[in-house]
Every structure is written in structure tokens, then in C-alpha cells.
Coordinates of C-alpha atoms in Angstrom, one line a residue:
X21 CA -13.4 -10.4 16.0
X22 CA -12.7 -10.7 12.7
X23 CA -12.0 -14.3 10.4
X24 CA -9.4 -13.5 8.8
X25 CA -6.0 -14.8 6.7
X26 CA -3.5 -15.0 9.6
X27 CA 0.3 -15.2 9.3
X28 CA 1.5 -19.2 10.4
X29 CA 5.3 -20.0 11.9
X30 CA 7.8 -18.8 9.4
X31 CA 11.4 -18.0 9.3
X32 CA 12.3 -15.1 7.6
X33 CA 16.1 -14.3 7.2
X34 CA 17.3 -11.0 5.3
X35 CA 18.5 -11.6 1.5
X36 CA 21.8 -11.1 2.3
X37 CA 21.9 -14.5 4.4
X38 CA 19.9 -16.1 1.9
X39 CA 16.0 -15.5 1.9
X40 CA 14.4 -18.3 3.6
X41 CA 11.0 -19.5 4.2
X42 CA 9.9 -21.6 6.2
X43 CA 6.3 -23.4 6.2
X44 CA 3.2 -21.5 7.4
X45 CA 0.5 -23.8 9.0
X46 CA -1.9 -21.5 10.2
X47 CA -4.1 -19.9 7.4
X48 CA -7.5 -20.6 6.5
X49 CA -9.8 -22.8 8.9
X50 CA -12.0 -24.4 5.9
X51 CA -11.6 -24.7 2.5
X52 CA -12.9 -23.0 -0.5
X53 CA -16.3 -24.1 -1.8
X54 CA -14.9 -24.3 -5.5
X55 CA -14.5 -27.8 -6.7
X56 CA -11.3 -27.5 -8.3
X57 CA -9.3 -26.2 -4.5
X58 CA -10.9 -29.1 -2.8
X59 CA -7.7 -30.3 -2.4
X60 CA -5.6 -27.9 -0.6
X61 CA -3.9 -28.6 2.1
X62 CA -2.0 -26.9 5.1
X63 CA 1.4 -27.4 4.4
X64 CA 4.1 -27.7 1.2
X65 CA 3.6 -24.9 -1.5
X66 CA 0.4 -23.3 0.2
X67 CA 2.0 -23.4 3.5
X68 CA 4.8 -20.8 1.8
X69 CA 2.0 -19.0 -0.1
X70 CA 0.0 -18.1 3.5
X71 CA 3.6 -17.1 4.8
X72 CA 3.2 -14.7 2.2
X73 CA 0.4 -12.9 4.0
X74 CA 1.9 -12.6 7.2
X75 CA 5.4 -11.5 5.6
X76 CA 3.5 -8.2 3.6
X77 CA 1.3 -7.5 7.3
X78 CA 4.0 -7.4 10.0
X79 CA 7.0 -9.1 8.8
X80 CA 10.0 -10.0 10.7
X81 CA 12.5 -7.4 10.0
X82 CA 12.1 -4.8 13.2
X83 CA 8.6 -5.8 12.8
X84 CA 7.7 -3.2 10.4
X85 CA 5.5 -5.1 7.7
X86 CA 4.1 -2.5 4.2
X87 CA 2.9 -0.2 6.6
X88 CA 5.3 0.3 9.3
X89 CA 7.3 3.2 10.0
X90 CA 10.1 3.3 6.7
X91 CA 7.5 2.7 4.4
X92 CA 5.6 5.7 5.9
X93 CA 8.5 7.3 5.1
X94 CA 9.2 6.3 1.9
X95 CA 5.7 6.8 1.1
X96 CA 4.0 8.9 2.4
X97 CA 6.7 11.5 4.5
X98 CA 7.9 13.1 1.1
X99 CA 4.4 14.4 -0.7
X100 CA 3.1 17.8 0.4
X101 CA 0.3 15.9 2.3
X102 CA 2.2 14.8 5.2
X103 CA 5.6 15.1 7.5
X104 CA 6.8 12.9 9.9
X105 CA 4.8 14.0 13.3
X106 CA 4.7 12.8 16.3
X107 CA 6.8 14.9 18.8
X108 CA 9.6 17.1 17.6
X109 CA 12.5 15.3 19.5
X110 CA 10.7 11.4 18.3
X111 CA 13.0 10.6 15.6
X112 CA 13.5 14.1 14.6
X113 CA 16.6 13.0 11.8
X114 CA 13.4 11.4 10.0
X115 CA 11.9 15.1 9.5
X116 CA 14.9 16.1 7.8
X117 CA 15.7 12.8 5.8
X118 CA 12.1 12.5 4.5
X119 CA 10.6 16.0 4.4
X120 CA 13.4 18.2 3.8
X121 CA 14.9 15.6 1.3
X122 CA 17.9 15.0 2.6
X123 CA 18.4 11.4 1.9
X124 CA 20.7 9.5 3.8
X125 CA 22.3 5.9 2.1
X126 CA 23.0 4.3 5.6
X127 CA 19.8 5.2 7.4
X128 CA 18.6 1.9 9.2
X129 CA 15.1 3.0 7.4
X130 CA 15.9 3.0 4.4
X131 CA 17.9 -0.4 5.0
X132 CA 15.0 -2.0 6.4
X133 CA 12.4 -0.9 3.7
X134 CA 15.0 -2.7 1.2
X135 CA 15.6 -6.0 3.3
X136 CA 11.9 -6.2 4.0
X137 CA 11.4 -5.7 -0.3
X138 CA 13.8 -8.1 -1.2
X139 CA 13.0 -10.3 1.7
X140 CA 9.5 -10.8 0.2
X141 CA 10.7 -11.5 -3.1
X142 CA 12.7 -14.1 -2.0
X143 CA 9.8 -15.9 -0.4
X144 CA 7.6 -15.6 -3.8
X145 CA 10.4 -17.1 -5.2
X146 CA 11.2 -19.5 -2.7
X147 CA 7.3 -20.8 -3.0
X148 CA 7.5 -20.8 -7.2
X149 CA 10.9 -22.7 -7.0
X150 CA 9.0 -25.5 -5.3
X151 CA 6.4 -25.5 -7.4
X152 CA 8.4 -26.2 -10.3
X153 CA 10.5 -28.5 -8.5
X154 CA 7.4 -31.1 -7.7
X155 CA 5.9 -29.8 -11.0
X156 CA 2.7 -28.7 -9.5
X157 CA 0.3 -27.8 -11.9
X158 CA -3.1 -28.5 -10.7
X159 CA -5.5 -25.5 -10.7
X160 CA -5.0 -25.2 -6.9
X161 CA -1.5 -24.7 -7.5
X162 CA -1.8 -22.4 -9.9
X163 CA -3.7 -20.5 -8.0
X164 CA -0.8 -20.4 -5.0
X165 CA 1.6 -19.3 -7.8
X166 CA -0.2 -16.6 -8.7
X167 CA -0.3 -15.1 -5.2
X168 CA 3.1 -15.6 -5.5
X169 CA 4.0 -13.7 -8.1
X170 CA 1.6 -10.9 -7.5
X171 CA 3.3 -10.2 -4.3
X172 CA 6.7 -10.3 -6.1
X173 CA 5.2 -8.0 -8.4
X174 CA 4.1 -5.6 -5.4
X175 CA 7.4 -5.9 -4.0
X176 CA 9.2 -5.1 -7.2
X177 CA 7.0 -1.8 -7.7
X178 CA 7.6 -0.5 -4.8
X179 CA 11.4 -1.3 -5.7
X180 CA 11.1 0.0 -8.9
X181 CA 9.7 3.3 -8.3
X182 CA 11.6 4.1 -5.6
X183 CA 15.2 3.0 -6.6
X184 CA 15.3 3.3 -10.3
X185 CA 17.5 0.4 -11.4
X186 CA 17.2 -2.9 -9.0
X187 CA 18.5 -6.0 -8.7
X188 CA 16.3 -8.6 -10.4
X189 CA 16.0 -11.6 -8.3
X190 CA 14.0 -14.1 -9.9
X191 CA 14.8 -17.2 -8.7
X192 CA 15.5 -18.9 -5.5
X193 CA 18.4 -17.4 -3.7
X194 CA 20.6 -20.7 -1.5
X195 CA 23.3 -18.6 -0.4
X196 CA 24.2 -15.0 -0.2
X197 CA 26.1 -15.2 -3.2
X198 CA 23.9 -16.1 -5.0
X199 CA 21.8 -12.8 -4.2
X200 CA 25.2 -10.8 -5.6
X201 CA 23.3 -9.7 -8.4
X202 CA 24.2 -5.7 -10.2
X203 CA 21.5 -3.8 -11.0
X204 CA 18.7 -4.6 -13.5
X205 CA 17.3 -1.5 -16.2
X206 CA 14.0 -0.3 -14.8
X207 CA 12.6 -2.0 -18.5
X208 CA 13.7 -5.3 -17.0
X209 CA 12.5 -4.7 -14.0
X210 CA 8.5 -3.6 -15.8
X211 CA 8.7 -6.7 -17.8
X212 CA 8.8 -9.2 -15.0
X213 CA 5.8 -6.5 -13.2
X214 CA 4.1 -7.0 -16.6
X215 CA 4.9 -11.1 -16.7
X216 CA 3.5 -11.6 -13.0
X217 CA 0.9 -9.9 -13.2
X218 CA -0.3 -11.2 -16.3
X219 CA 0.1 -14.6 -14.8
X220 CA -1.7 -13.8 -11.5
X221 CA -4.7 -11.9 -13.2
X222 CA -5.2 -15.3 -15.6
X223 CA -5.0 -17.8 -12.6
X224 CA -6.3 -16.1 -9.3
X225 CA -10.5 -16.2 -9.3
X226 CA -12.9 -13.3 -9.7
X227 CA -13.8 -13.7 -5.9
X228 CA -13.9 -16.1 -3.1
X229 CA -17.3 -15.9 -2.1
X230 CA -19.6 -19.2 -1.0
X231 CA -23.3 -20.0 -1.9
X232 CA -24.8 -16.9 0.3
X233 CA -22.2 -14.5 -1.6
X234 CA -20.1 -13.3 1.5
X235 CA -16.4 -14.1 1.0
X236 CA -14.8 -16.9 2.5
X237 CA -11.3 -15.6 2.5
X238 CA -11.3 -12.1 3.5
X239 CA -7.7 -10.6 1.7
X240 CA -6.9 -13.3 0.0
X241 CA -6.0 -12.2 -3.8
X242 CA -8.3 -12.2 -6.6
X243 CA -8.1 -11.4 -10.5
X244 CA -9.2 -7.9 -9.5
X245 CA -6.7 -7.4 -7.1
X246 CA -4.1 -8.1 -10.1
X247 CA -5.3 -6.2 -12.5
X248 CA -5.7 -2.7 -10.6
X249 CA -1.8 -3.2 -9.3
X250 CA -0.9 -3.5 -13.0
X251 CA -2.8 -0.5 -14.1
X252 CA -1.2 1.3 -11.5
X253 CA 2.5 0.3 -12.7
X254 CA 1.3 1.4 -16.4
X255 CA 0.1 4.8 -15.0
X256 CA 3.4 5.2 -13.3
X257 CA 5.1 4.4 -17.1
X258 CA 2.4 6.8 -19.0
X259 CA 1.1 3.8 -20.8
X260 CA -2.6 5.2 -20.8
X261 CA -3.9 2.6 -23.3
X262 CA -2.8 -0.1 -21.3
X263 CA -4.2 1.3 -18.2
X264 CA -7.1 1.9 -19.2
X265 CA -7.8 -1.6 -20.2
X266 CA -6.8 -2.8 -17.1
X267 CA -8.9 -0.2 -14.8
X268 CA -11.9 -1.3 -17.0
X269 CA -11.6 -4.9 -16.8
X270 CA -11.6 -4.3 -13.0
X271 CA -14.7 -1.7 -13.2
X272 CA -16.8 -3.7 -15.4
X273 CA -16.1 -7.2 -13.5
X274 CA -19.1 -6.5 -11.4
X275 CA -17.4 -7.4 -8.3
X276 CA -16.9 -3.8 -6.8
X277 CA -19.0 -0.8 -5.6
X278 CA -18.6 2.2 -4.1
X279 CA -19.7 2.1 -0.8
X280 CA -22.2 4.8 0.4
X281 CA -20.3 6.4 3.0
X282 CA -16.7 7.8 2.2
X283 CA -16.4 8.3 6.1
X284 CA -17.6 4.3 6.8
X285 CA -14.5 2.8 4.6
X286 CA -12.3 3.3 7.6
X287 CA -14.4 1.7 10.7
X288 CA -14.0 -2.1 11.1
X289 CA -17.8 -2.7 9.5
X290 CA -15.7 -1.0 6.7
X291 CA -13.1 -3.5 6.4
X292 CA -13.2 -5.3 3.2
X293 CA -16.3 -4.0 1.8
X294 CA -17.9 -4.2 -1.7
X295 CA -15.2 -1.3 -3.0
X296 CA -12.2 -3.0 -1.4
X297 CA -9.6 -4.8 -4.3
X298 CA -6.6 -5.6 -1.9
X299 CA -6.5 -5.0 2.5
X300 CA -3.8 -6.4 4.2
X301 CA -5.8 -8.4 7.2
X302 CA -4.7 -7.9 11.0
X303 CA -7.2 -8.8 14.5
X304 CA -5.9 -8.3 17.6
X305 CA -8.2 -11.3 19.9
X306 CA -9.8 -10.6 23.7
X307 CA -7.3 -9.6 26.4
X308 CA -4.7 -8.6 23.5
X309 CA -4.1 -12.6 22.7
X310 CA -4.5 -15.1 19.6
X311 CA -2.6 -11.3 17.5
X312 CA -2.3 -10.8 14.0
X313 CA -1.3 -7.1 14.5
X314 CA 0.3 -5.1 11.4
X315 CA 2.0 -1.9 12.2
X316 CA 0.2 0.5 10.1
X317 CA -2.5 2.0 12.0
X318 CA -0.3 1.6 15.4
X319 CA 2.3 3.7 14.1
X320 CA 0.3 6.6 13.1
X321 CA -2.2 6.5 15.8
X322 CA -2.9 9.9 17.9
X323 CA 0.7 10.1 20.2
X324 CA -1.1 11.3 23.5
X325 CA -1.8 9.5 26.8
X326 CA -4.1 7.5 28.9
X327 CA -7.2 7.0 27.0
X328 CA -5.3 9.1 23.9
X329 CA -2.4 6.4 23.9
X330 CA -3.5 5.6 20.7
X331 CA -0.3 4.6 19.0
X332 CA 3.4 6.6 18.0
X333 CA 1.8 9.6 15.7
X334 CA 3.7 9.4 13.0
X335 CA 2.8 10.6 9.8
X336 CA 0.2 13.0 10.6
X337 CA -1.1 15.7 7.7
X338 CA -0.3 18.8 6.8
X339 CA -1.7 22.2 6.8
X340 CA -1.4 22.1 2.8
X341 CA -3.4 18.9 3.1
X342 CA -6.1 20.5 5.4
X343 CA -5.9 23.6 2.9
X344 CA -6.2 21.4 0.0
X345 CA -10.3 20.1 0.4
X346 CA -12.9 21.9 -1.5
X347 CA -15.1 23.7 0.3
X348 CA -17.7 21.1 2.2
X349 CA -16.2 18.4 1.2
X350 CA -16.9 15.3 3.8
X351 CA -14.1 13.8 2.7
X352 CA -11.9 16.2 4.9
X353 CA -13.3 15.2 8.3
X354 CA -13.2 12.1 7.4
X355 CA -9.9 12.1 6.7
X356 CA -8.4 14.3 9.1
X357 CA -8.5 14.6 13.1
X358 CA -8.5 17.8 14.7
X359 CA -7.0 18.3 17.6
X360 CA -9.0 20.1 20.7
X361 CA -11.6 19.4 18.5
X362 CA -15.0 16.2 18.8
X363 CA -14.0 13.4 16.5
X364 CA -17.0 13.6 14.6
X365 CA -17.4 9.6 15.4
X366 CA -17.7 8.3 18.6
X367 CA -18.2 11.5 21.0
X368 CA -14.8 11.7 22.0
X369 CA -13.0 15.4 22.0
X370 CA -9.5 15.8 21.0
X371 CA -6.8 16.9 23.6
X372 CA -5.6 20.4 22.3
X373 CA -2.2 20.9 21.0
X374 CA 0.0 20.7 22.3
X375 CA -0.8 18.6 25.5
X376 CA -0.7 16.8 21.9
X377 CA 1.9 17.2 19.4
X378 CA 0.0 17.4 16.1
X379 CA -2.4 19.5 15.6
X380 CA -4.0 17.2 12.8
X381 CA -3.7 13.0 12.6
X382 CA -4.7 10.5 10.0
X383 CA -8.5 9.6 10.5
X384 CA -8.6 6.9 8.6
X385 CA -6.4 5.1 11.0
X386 CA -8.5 5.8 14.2
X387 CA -9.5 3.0 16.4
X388 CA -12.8 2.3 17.8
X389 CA -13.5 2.8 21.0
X390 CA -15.0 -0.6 21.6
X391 CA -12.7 -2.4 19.9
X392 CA -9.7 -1.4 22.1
X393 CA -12.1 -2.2 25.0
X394 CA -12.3 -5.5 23.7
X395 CA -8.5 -5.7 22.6
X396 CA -7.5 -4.2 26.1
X397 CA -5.2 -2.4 23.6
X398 CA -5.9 1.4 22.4
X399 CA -3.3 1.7 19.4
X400 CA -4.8 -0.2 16.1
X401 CA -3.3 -2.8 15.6
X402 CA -6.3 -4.9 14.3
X403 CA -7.2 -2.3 11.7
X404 CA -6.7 -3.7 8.0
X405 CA -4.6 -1.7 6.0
X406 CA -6.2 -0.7 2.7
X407 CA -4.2 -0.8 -0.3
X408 CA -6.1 -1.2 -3.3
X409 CA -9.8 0.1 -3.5
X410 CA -12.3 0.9 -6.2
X411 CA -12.0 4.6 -6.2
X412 CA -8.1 4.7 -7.1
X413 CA -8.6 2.5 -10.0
X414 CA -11.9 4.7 -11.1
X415 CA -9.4 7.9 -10.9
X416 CA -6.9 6.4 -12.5
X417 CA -9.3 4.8 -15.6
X418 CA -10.4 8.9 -15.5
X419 CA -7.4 9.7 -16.2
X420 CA -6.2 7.0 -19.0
X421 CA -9.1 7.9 -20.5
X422 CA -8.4 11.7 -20.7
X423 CA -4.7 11.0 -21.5
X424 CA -6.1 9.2 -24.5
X425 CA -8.2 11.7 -25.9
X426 CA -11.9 10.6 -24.2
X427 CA -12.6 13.6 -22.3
X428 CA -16.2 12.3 -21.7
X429 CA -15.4 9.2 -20.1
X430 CA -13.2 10.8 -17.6
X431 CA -15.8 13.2 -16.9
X432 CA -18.3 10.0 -16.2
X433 CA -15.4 8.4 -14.2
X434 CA -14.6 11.6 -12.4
X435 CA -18.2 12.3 -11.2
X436 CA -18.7 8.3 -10.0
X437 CA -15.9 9.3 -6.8
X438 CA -17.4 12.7 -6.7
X439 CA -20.6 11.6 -6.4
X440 CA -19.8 9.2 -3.2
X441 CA -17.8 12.0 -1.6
X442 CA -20.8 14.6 -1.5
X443 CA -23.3 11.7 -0.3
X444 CA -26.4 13.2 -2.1
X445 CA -25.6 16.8 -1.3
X446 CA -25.9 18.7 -4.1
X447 CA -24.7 21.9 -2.9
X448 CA -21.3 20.8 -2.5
X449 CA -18.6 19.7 -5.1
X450 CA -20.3 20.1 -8.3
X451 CA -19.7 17.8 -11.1
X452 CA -16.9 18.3 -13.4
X453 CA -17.8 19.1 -16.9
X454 CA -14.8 18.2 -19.7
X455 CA -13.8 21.5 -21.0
X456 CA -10.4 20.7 -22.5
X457 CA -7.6 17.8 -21.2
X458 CA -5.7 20.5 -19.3
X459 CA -8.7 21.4 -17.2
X460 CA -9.8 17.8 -16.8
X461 CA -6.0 17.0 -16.2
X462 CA -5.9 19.4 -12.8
X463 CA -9.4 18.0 -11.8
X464 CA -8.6 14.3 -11.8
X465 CA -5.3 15.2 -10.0
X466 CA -7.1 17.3 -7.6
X467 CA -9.4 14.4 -7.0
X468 CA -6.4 11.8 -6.2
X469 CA -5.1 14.2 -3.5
X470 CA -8.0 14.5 -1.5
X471 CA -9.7 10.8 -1.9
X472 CA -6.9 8.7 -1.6
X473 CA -4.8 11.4 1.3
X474 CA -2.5 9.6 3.4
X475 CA -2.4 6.3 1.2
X476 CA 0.6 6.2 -0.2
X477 CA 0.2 7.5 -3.4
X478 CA 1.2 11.7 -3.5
X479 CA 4.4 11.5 -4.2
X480 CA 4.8 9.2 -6.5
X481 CA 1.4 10.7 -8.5
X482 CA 3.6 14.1 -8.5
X483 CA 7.0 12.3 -9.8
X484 CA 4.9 10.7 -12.3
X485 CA 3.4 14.1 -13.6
X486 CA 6.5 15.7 -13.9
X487 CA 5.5 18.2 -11.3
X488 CA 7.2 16.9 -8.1
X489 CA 10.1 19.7 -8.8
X490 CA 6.9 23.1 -8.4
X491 CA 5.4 21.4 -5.8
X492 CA 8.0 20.0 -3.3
X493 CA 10.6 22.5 -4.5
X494 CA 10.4 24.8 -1.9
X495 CA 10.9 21.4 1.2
X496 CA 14.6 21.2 -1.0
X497 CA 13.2 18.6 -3.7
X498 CA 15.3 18.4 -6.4
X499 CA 15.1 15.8 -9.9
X500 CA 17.3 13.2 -8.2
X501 CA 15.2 13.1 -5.2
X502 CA 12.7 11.0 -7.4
X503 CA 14.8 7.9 -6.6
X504 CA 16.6 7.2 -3.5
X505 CA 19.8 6.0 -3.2
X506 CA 20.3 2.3 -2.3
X507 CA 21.3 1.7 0.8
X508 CA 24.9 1.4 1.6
X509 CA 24.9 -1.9 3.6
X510 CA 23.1 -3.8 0.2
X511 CA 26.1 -2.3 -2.3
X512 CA 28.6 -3.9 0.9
X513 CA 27.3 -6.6 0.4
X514 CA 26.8 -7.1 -2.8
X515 CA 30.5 -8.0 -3.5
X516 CA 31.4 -5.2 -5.7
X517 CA 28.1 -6.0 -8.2
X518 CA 25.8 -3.8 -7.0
X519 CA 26.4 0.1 -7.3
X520 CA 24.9 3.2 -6.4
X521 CA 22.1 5.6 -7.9
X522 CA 24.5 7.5 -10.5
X523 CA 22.7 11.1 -8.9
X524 CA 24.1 9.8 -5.2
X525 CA 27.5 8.3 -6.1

């Protein structure tokens, strides 16, 4: 199986009793073959840095990690490219919280996605508190706080883009009133993003590879990883400029490719390849033992039985999704499993809906066949969830660059995912010529639906273009739907400081 970051013994405890951390000490097996990290150790400030890890793949609120069932929600549920699936009666008040849009402030979900935010937050902080506290300063240190405060920086995004106006939490919480904090402006809230992520891209390294030029630390952060987040949270602020910079830096670095095959990305030889920026790392060992399992690919898994028990089928795609794919495009069977229909992968048909209750699931989540015969264990659970790859930051340096007046180098930027996705087929999804910005505009966005389906970034790409309201109007999507409301049991306890969204007072 795979060598991988794992997630040590920690203590995780919500923010509202106090956001503790305890010390990881199971991580990494060797060390770095840099010079200047010959000194890390297992324990103290690293030992809360590798919690870190384990907190963002399966942490320990309902055990629902970045990729568990509210963050599906959050995510993914609300765009136009998936609903909530599985079977109609499974959680059916999800369907109408998350795709109908009716939001409810007290819904455990929505609760958890917030506890699970802030919860990593506090552990960043937790980790940079004691850093400053023994004054650690050594570039092996630094490095720690830079993973840090990039995942406090991920955490705060998410926060950010999804609430509005947040708490900012900044420092190490003792007590719960200490975390009795109101809410911050969403400015604040970009300047720390901006601060953090500065910081991280200037102290984490280009890469971890040894002498032979494989990497020694498979999903641990790098500069890269840094600098595509924070041209992400500048596209989500229209600061083109800005993001463009930052999707540059990360394309001209030399330490990312496109891999040949869209379709291969998603296998487990496709785990951290030469395109990958950011994975969170799971393995499930022999016989189901020695588990790092995150809950991303087990809760969207094909919900069917025996050899199709596959995981709970959750967010599976729509028919607008399956609509949405350019004629030819390999990109859509690769992306989407039909059911009644071969997988197109390992000779396996599809059970027909509705002996299954989808009639289309997330490919990009489907496990191997040998791997669960090795696992004993169908449902995914060892499959890395990708979260930052060279194709989204391509898309988005396409469209900086068309935002900022340089039609051309979209085009070129455009036609570098293009010409992956049609895998030397020439007949199929032509290049996109620059004809005007409106035109280019459509084509990049077009682009984002189809390569990055499923990943978390729909709805937020459509509230950031101002278009959310045409094309989620019809599911009951209105302008105050772009934030959610907080959730009721953090404004309880927040002592009276913390109030709601003004749109869902």
C-alpha cells in the first residue's frame, strides 16, 4: 500500500470547549534528505503540525474530515452539477436543505461543517502559539509554521466564502470564552488568507523529493501548494492581477505537468502525480488494519450491494452535468458512471437503476477492484482526496489573464487543459481561438465545469460570476443563498457576541 503522511493520537475537542490538540507521534518514518530538517523530531511543535494532517482527512467530529458528508453539501450539493443521491428516503431533508436551497440554521450539518472549520483553526493556532512561546525559529520550524497557517488559511476560505462575515480566531483559544469572539468583515478575514499564505509560500520548499527525484513525503505542503490556494481566494475577490501572478509562479515553477491521461488522475497509480499541488492522503492496510481512511470517496461511492456495496452514494451528478460535456469529450466517462452500463475500467457492468438508486455516480471516486480485494473493504476509503491540481490553477491563470485584457494567453492557457482532455484526438474539442473576452469568458467557464466536475468548485465559480441567480434560479436560489446562515448552536454559544447573517435574521 501506499507511504504516506498518516494522522498520530490527537485530541480534538470542538471550539466551543476550547480547541485542543494534543501531540501526534505517528507521521513520517524517515526524515527529509535536506540538510537544514535534519533535525526534526517526532514530538513538540511537529508532533501538532502532523495532527494537522489527520485533522483536514478524517477528523474527529462525526468522523467527517474535508470530504465527508456536510462538506459535500456545502460544496458540492448546491451547483447544478450535483444533488444529494443516494436513495430517496437516505437523508432526504438534505435534498431539500442543499438543492432546493432551503437552508436550515440548526441542521447538525451545517453545525458540524462549522465545528470541524473552526476546530482546525484552533489547532493551527494551537501549533503557532507554541512556536512562539519556545521561540522556535530554525528553518525546520519555520517550515511547521507554515503548514500551519496554510491550513488555517484553507480553513478560513472555506469559512469565508461560505458564511460571509466570521469570527477571526487568531490565536490560541484556553477556554470557551475566550472563543466568544463577534463576527469579523470578510476584508479582515482576506487579510489574514493573504498574511498566511504569504508566509507559507516564503517558508514551505518547492518539493520534497530525494536524490532519485520521487517525493519523500507524499501530501505534505509545498510552496506550490500555497500559492494556487491564494490564487484561488483572489479569483474568488476578482483580483485578476494578483491571481494571475500567483497561477504563474505555480505554472512556471517547473514542478507540475499535466498528466497524459485525464481518466488515469483518479486510479491509485494516479495518486499524487506530476499535476497534483495538494491530496489529502488516506490507505486503508491488508485485512482493513494499520487505517488512515478519509471519508470522501466512502461517502460518495456507488450505494448498491454485495460486490456494488461500494460506499453511501451521496453526491452523485446530474443530468445537467451529463448534458453539459461537449460532444466526445473523454472527460465525461471519466467522470461519470453509468448505471446498467460497463465501467469503461476494470470490466465490471453497472447494476441498472433502480436495483440502484442513481442513475449516474462520481467516477472519480471509484475504487479498484484489487484494492478492495486487498483492503477486504469495497467502499474507498484509501482513495486520496484531490484538492488542488495543475489544471484548476491553468483555468484559473486563463482566466486572470482574460480578465486582464490578454486574450492570447488565455487562449494558450485554455488549449494546455484542452489538449490533455482530447488525448491527441483531433476530431474532438477543437481549440479555442480568442475572439473577444465575452466569448473567451463562456469558454474558460465552460472549461471549469466539465474538468474540475464534482470537486468542489461549481458553486462557488457561479456566485463569484455573478450568475448563480440564472442558473440555480429555477432549484429556488436566491442572492442570500450565496452565504449560509451560521449555525444556531455557535451564536448560543457565543454569549450574545456572535450574530446571524443579516439576510437569515
Amino acid at each position: 500500500m501506499k507511504q504516506r503522511i498518516q494522522k498520530g493520537s490527537y485530541l480534538v475537542v470542538v471550539l466551543a470547549m476550547g480547541l485542543l490538540l494534543g501531540a501526534c507521534n505517528k507521521f513520517l518514518d524517515r526524515k527529509p534528505l535536506s540538510a537544514t530538517l535534519e533535525d526534526l523530531n517526532q514530538g513538540g511543535l511537529e508532533g501538532q503540525i502532523y495532527g494537522l494532517y489527520g485533522a483536514i482527512r478524517n477528523g474527529d467530529i462525526a468522523g467527517q474530515g474535508f470530504g465527508g458528508i456536510p462538506w459535500l453539501g456545502i460544496q458540492n450539493f448546491r451547483s447544478d452539477d450535483s444533488e444529494k443521491g443516494s436513495s430517496a428516503s437516505d437523508g432526504a431533508d438534505w435534498g431539500v436543505i442543499y438543492d432546493q436551497f432551503q437552508y436550515v440554521k440548526d441542521h447538525w450539518s451545517n453545525t458540524v461543517y462549522w465545528d470541524h472549520h473552526y476546530t482546525l483553526i484552533g489547532a493551527a493556532n494551537t501549533a503557532l502559539q507554541i512556536a512562539d512561546s519556545l521561540q522556535l525559529n530554525d528553518p525546520a520550524s519555520q517550515i511547521n509554521r507554515a503548514e500551519a497557517r496554510f491550513f488555517r488559511a484553507f480553513a478560513y476560505f472555506d469559512l469565508v466564502r461560505t458564511f460571509g462575515e466570521v469570527p477571526k480566531i487568531d490565536f490560541r483559544v484556553y477556554s470557551a470564552i475566550d472563543a466568544q469572539r463577534p463576527k469579523a468583515s470578510v476584508a479582515e478575514i482576506y487579510a489574514l488568507i493573504d498574511a498566511d499564505l504569504q508566509f507559507a509560500a516564503a517558508n514551505l520548499p518547492l518539493n520534497w523529493k530525494n536524490a532519485a527525484g520521487s517525493s519523500r513525503f507524499p501530501g505534505r505542503l509545498t510552496k506550490g501548494a500555497a500559492q494556487a490556494l491564494h490564487a484561488k481566494t483572489y479569483l474568488a475577490r476578482s483580483s485578476w492581477a494578483q491571481g494571475l501572478t500567483l497561477a504563474q509562479a505555480v505554472i512556471n515553477s517547473g514542478e507540475y505537468a499535466l498528466t497524459n491521461s485525464f481518466a488515469g488522475i483518479w486510479t491509485t497509480a494516479g495518486e499524487n502525480n506530476s499535476e497534483s499541488i495538494f491530496e489529502i492522503q488516506a490507505s486503508i492496510g491488508a485485512n482493513n488494519a494499520d487505517n488512515y481512511s478519509a471519508p470522501n470517496a466512502v461517502h460518495q461511492g456507488v450505494r448498491g450491494s454485495g460486490d456494488w456495496d461500494l460506499g453511501w452514494g451521496w453526491n452523485t451528478p446530474t443530468q445537467e452535468l451529463v448534458d453539459a460535456f461537449e460532444t466526445g469529450d473523454p472527460r465525461k466517462n471519466a467522470t461519470i458512471l453509468f448505471s446498467g452500463q460497463p465501467d469503461g475500467l476494470y470490466g465490471k457492468v453497472l447494476p441498472d437503476f433502480p436495483t440502484i438508486p442513481r442513475k449516474y455516480w462520481n467516477k472519480k471516486v471509484y475504487p479498484e477492484p484489487s484494492q478492495q480485494t486487498f483492503t477486504g473493504n469495497r467502499q474507498g476509503g484509501w482513495i486520496n482526496q484531490r484538492v488542488l491540481r495543475l489544471a484548476d490553477v491553468l483555468l484559473m491563470a486563463a482566466e486572470a489573464a482574460n480578465e486582464t485584457g490578454n486574450g492570447a494567453l488565455a487562449e494558450t492557457y485554455l488549449e494546455r487543459v484542452r489538449s490533455r482532455a482530447r488525448a491527441g484526438d483531433n476530431a474532438i474539442l477543437p481549440k479555442v481561438v480568442f475572439q473577444s473576452q465575452a466569448q473567451m469568458r463562456n469558454a474558460i467557464r465552460q472549461e471549469r465545469r466539465v474538468e474540475l466536475a464534482l470537486e468542489g468548485d461549481r458553486f462557488f465559480d457561479l456566485v463569484r460570476w455573478g450568475i448563480a441567480t440564472n442558473v440555480l434560479g429555477s432549484a429556488g436560489y436566491t442572492n442570500k443563498h450565496r452565504f449560509y446562515p451560521i449555525p444556531q448552536q455557535a451564536i448560543d454559544n457565543s454569549g450574545g457576541k456572535l450574530v446571524q447573517n443579516p439576510e437569515w435574521q
